[in-house]
Tab-separated table of C-alpha atoms and ligand atoms in Angstrom:
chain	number	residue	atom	x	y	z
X	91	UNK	CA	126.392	-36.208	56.541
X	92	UNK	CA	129.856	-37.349	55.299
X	93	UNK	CA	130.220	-37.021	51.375
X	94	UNK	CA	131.776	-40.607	50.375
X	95	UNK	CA	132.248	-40.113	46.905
X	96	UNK	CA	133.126	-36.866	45.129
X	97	UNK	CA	130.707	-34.673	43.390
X	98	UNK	CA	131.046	-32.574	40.226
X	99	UNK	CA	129.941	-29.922	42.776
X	100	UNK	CA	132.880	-30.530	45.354
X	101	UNK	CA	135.562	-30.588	42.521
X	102	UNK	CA	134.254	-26.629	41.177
X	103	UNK	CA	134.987	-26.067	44.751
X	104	UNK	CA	138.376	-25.692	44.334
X	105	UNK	CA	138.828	-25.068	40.416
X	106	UNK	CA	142.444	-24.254	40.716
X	107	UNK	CA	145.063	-23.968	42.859
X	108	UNK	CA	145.696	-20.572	41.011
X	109	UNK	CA	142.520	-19.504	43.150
X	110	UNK	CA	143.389	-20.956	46.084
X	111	UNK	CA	147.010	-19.606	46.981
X	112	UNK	CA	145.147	-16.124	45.451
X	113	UNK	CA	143.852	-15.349	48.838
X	114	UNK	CA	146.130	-14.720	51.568
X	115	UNK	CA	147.221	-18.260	52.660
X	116	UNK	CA	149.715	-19.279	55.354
X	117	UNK	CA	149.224	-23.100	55.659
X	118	UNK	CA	148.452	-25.821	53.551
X	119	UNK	CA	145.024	-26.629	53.427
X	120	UNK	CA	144.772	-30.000	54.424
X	121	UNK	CA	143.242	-31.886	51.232
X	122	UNK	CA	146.536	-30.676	49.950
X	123	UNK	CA	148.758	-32.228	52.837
X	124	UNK	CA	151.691	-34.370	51.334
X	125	UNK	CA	154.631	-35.353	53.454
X	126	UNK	CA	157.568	-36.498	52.104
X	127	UNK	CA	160.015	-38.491	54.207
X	128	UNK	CA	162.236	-36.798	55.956
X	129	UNK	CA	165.471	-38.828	54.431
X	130	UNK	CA	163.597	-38.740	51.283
X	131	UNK	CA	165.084	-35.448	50.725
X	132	UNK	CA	167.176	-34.278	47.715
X	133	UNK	CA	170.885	-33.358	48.429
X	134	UNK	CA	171.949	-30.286	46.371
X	135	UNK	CA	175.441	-30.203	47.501
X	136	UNK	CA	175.940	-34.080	46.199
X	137	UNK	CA	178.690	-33.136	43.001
X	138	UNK	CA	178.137	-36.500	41.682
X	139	UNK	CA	174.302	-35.577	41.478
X	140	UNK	CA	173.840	-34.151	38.402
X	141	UNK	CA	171.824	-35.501	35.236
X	142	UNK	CA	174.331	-35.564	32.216
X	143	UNK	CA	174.539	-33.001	29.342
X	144	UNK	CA	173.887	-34.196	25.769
X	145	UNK	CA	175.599	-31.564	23.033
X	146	UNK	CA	172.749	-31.766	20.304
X	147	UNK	CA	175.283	-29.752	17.870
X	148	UNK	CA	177.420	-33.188	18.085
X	149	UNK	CA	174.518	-35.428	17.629
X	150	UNK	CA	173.352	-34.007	14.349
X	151	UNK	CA	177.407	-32.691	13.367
X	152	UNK	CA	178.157	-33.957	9.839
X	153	UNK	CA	181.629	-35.894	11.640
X	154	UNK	CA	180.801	-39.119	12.067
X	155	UNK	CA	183.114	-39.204	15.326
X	156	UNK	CA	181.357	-36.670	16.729
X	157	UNK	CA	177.637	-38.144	16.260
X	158	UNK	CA	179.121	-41.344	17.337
X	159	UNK	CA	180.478	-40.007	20.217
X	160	UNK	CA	177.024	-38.313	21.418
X	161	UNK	CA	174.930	-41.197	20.626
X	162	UNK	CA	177.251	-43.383	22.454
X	163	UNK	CA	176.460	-40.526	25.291
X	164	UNK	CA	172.953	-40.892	24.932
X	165	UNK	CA	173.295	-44.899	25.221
X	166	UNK	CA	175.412	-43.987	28.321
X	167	UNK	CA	172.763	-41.557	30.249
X	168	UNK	CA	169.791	-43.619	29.370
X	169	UNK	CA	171.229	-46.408	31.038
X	170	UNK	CA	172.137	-44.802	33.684
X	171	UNK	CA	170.165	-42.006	34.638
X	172	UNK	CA	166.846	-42.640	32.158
X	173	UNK	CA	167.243	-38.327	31.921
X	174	UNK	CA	169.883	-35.820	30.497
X	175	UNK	CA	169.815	-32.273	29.233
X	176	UNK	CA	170.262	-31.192	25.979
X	177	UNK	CA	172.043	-27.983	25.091
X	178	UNK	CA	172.709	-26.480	21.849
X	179	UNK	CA	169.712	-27.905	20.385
X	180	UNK	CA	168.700	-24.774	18.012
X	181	UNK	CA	165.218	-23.882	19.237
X	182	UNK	CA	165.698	-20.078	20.066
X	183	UNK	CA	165.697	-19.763	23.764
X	184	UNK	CA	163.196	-16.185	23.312
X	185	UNK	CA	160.658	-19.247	22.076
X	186	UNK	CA	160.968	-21.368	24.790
X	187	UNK	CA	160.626	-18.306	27.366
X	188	UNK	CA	157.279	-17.239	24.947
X	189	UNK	CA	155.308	-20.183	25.372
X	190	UNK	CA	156.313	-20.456	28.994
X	191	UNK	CA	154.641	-16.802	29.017
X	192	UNK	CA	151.637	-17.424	26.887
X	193	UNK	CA	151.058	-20.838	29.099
X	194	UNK	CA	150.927	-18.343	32.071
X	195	UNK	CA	149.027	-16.039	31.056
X	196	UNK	CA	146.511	-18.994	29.992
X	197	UNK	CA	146.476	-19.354	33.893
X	198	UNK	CA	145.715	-16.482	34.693
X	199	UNK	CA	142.917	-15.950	32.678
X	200	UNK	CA	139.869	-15.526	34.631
X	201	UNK	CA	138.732	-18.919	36.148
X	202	UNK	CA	135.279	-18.810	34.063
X	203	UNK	CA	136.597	-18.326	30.737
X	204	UNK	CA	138.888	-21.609	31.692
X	205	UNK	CA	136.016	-23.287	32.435
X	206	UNK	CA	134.855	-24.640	28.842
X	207	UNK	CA	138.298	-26.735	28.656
X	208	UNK	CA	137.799	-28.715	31.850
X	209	UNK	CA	137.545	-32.061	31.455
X	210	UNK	CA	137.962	-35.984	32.479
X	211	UNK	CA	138.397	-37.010	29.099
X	212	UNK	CA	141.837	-38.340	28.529
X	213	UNK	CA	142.778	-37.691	25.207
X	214	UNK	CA	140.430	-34.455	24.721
X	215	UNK	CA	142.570	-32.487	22.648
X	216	UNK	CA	142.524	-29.371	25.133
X	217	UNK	CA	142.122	-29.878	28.867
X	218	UNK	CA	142.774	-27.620	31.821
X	219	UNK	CA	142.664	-28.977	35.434
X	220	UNK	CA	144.064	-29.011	38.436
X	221	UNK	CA	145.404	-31.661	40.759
X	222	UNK	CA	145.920	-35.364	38.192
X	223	UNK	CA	141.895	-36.303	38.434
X	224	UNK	CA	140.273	-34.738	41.373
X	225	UNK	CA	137.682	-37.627	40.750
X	226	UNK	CA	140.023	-39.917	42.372
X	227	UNK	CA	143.107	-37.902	43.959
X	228	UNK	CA	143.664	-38.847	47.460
X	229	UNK	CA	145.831	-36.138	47.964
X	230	UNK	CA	145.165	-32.896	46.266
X	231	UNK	CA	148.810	-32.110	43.865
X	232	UNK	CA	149.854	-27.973	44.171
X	233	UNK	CA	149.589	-27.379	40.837
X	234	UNK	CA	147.038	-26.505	38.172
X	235	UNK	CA	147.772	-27.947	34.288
X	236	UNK	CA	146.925	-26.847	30.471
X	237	UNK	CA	147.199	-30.347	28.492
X	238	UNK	CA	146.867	-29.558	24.462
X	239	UNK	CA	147.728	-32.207	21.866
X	240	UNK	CA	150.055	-31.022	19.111
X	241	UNK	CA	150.603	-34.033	16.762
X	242	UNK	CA	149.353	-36.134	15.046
X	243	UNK	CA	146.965	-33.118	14.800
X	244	UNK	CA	147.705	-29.920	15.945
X	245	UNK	CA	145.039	-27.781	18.404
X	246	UNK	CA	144.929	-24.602	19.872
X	247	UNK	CA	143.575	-22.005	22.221
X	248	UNK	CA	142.248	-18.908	20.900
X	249	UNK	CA	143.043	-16.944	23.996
X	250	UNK	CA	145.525	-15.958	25.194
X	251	UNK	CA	146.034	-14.450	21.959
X	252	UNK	CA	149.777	-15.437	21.227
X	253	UNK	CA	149.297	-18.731	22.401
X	254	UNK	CA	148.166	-20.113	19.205
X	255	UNK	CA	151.214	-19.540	16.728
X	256	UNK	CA	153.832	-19.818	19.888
X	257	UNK	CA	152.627	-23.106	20.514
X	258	UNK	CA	152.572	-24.301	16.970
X	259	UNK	CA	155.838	-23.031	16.183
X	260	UNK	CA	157.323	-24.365	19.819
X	261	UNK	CA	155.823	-27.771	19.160
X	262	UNK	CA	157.299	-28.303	15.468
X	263	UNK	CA	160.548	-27.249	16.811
X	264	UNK	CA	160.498	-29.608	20.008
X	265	UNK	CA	159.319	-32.529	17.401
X	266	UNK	CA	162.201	-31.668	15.792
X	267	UNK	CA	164.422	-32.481	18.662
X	268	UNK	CA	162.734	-35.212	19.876
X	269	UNK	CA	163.005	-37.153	16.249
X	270	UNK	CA	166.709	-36.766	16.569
X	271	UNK	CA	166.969	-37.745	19.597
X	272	UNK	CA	164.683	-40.618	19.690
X	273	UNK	CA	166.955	-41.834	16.383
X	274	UNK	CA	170.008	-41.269	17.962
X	275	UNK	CA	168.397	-43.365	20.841
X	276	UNK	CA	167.856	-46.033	17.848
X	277	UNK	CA	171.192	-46.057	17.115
X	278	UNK	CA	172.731	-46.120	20.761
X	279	UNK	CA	171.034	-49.282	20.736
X	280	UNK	CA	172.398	-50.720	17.761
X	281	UNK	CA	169.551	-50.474	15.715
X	282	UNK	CA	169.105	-48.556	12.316
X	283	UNK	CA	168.564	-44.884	13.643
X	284	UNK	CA	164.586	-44.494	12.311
X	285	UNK	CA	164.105	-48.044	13.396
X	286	UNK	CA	161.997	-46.926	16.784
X	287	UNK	CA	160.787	-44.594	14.815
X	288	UNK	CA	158.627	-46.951	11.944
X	289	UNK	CA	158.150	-49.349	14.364
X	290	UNK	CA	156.048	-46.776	16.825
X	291	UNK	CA	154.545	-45.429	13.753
X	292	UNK	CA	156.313	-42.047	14.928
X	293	UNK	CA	154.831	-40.382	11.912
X	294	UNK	CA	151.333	-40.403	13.571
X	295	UNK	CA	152.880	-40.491	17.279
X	296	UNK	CA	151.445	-38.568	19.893
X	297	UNK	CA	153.047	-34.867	21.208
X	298	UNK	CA	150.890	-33.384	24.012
X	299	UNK	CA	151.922	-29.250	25.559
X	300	UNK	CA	151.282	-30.030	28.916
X	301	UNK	CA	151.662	-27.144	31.264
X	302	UNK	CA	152.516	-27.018	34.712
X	303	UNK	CA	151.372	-24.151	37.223
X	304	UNK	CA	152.902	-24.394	40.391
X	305	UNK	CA	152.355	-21.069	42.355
X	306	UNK	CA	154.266	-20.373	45.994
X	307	UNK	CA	152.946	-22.644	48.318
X	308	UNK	CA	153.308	-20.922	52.303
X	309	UNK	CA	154.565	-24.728	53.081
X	310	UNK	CA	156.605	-25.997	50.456
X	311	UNK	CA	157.431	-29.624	52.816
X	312	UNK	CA	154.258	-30.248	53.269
X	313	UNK	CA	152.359	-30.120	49.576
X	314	UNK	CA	153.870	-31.785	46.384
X	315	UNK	CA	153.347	-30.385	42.848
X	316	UNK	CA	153.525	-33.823	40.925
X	317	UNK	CA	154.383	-37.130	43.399
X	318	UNK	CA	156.259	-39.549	42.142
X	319	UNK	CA	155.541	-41.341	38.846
X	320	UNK	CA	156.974	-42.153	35.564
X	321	UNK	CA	155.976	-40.856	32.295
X	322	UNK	CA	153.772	-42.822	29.784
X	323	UNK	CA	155.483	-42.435	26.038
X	324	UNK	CA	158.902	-42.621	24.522
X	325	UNK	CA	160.625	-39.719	25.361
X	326	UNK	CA	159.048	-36.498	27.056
X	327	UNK	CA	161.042	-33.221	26.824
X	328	UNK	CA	160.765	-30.198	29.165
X	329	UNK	CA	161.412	-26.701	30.016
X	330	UNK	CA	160.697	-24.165	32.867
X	331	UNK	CA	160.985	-20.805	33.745
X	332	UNK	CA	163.778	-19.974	36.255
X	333	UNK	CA	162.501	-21.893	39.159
X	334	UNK	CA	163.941	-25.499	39.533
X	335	UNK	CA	161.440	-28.179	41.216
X	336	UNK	CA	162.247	-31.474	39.704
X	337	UNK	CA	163.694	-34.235	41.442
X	338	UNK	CA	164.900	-37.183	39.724
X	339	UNK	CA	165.212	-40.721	41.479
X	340	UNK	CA	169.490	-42.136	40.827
X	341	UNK	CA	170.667	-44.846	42.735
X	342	UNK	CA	167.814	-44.567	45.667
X	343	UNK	CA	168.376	-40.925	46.157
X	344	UNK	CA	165.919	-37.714	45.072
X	345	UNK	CA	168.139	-35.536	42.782
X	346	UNK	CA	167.474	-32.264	42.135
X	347	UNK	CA	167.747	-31.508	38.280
X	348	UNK	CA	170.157	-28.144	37.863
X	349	UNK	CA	169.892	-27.680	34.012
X	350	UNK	CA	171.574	-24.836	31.848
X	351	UNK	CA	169.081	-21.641	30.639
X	352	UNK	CA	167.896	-22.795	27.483
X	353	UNK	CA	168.361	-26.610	27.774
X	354	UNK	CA	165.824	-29.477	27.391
X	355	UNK	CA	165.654	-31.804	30.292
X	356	UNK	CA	165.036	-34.779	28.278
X	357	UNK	CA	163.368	-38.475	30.037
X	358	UNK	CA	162.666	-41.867	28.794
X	359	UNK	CA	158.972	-43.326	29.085
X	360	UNK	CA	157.751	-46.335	30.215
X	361	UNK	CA	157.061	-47.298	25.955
X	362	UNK	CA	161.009	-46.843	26.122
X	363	UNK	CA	161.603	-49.253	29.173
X	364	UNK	CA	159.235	-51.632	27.547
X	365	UNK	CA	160.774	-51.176	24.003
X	366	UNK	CA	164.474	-52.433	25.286
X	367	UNK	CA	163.748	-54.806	27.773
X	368	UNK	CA	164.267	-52.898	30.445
X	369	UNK	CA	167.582	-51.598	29.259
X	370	UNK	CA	166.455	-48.010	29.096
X	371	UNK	CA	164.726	-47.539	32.440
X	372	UNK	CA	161.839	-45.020	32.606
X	373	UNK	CA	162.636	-43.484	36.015
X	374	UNK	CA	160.759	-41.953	38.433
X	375	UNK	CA	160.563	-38.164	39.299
X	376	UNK	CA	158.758	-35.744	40.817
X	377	UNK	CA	157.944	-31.603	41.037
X	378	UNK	CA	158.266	-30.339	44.853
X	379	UNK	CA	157.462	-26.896	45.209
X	380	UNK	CA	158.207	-23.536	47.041
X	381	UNK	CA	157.199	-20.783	48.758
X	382	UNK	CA	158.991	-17.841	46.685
X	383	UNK	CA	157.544	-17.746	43.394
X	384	UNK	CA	155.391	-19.500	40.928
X	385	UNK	CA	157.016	-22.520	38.845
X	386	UNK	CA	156.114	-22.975	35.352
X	387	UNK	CA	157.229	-26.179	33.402
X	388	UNK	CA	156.333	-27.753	30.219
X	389	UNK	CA	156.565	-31.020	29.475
X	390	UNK	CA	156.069	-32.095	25.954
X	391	UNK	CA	155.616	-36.370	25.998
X	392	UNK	CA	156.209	-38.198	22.979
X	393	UNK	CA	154.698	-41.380	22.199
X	394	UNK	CA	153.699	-43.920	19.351
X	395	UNK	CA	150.432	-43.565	17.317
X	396	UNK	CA	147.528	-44.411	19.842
X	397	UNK	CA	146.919	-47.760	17.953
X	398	UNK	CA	150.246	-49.288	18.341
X	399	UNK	CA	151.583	-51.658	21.021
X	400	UNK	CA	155.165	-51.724	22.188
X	401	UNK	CA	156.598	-55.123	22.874
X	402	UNK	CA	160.754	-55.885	23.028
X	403	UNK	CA	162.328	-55.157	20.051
X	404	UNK	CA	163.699	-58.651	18.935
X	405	UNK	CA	166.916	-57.833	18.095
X	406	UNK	CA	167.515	-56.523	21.359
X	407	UNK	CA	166.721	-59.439	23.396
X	408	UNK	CA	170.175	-61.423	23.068
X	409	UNK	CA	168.884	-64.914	24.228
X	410	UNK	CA	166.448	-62.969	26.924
X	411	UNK	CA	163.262	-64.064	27.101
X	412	UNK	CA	160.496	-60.536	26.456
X	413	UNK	CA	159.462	-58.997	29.887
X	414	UNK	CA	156.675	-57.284	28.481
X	415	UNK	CA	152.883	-58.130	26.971
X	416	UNK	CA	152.117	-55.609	24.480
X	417	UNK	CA	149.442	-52.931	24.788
X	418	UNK	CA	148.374	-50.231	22.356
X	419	UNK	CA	149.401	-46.534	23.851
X	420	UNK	CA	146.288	-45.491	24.202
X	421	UNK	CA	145.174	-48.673	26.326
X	422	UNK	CA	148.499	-47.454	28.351
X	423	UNK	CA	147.619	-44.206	28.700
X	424	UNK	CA	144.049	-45.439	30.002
X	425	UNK	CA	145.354	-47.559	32.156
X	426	UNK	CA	147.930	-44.634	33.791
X	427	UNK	CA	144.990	-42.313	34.499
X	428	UNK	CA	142.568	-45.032	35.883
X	429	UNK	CA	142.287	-45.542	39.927
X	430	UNK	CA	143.755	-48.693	39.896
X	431	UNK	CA	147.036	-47.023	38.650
X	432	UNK	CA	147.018	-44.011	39.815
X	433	UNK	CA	150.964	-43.533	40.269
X	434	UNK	CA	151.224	-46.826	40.569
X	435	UNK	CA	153.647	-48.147	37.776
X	436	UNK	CA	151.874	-49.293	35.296
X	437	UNK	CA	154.369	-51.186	32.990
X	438	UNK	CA	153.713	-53.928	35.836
X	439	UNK	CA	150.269	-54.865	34.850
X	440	UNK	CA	152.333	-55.399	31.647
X	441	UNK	CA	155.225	-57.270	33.123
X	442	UNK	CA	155.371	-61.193	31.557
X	443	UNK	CA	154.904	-63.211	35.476
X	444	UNK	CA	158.264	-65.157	35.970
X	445	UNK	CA	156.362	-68.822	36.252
X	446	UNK	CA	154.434	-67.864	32.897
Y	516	OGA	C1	155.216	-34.186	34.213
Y	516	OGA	C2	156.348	-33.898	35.103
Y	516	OGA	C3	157.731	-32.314	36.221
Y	516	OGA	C4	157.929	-30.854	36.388
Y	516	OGA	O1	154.493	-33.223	33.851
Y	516	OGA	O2	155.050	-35.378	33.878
Y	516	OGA	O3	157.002	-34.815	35.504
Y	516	OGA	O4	159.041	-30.496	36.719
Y	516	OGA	N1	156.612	-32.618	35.415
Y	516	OGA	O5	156.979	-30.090	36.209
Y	517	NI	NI1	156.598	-36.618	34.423
């Protein structure tokens, strides 16, 4: 008999990818098949293609030309590209490379003592998985994740052992950067730089450590790590280890983002997009994935305080009529992980209809 619906049962089957590509493997299974359109292909050797580079140093430098000029940079890259990398930031690169380690060595843990964190609660504070919601995945994603929320309150693992102050100490420091940057964001729009800020009730905004495992897949064309989609909150930051696998969308083509050792490849999210009126577009990307080594990345969203709506900022608008209903983030966040979204952009269920 053909199962129709998924089983708690079917999805222990496969309780990581991690477990999967373990045994010898020269094909991709095909619950994991994912083919990507031939012309859909990213074009390293494009020059043009490359996200821009933000100089944090200049952003927070005590000359006011200097700030001015990186915030008008910011202005300038989130209008165009909706990501950029940010170098000279100040977080010690030795952190960035130990929470990428402790996050591995989280995956590798043995797959039972993993076990008590898996769950299909969205907001639990720690979750391990693999796939996006192997409930409802139509396609199974190469790629197993760790999802812990940092802020407003701040949870940890006890094992691996490091992980807990690494993470704690990562996560303030990323905060850090994402504050200033989200003000300077403020101010590239002509706002008052915390003004995004109080109005998202940033002080109890959301910071999640999500971790991505992508191990060597035999048949890196035919699997994806994450498919295309856009990402929830206001601004998400991310690092990885020394293998590259994210592809930005920029003017209809897949881009392949090159960023310095050390940097933050920084994105606006869809409360962004929704925030300025579609000035600031939250743009899609992606994580492909290939067959030499294992891919770590972390990305670290940050969003509003789970109880507060984004709408157009007024001031903003110029004579332009909203585009956007408000929703609380939480709502938003429900409504990204729930069938009828799945990777499906959501701001449109929020979109104002034109004959409204
Ligand atoms: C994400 C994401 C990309 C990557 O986790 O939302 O887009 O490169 N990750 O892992
Ligand atoms: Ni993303």
């Amino acid at each position: 008999m053909a199962p129709t619906t998924t089983t708690v049962a079917d999805e222990a089957k496969v309780a990581s990818i991690k477990t999967l590509t373990g045994a010898e493997l020269n094909s991709v299974p095909s619950e994991y098949t994912y083919i990507k359109d031939p012309n859909d292909q990213a074009d390293a050797s494009d020059p043009e293609h490359s996200i821009p580079t933000i100089d944090f140093a200049q952003l927070t430098s005590s000359s006011p030309d200097l700030r001015s000029k990186a915030i008008q940079e910011i202005g300038r890259a989130c209008e165009e590209w909706g990501f950029f990398q940010v170098i000279n930031h100040g977080v010690p690169e030795s952190l960035m490379k130990s929470m990428i380690e402790v996050c591995h060595k989280f995956f590798d843990l043995p797959e039972e003592e993993k076990k008590e964190f898996q769950s299909r609660k969205l907001l639990e504070p720690i979750k391990c998985g693999t796939s996006f919601n192997v409930a409802i995945d139509k396609v199974r994603l190469w790629r197993d994740f760790l999802k812990v929320i940092a802020h407003p309150e701040f949870h940890s693992l006890h094992k691996p052992a490091d992980y807990s102050e690494v993470s704690l100490e990562f996560s303030k420091q990323t905060r850090q950067v994402a504050t200033e940057l989200l003000n300077g964001i403020s101010e590239s729009l002509g706002l008052e730089a915390e003004y995004i800020a109080k109005a998202m009730n940033w002080d109890r905004g959301l910071q999640i450590l999500a971790a991505n495992y992508y191990p060597a897949c035999p048949q890196p064309d035919q699997a994806i790590g994450i498919p295309p989609h856009t990402d929830h909150g206001l601004v998400t930051l991310l690092i990885q280890n020394d293998m590259g696998g994210l592809e930005v969308q920029h003017n209809g083509k897949w881009v392949l983002v090159d960023c310095a050792p050390g940097a933050f490849v920084v994105n606006i999210g869809d409360q962004m997009q929704i925030l300025t009126n579609d000035k600031y577009k939250s743009v899609w990307h992606r994580a492909v994935v290939n067959n030499r080594a294992t891919r770590i990345s972390i990305a670290v969203p940050h969003g509003p305080a789970l109880d507060t709506a984004a709408l157009p900022i007024p001031e903003l608008l110029g004579g332009e009529a909203p585009k956007y209903i408000g929703m609380s983030y939480e709502e938003f966040m429900e409504l990204q992980a729930s069938p009828a979204a799945y990777m499906m952009p959501c701001l449109d269920h929020l979109r104002v209809k034109a004959d409204n």
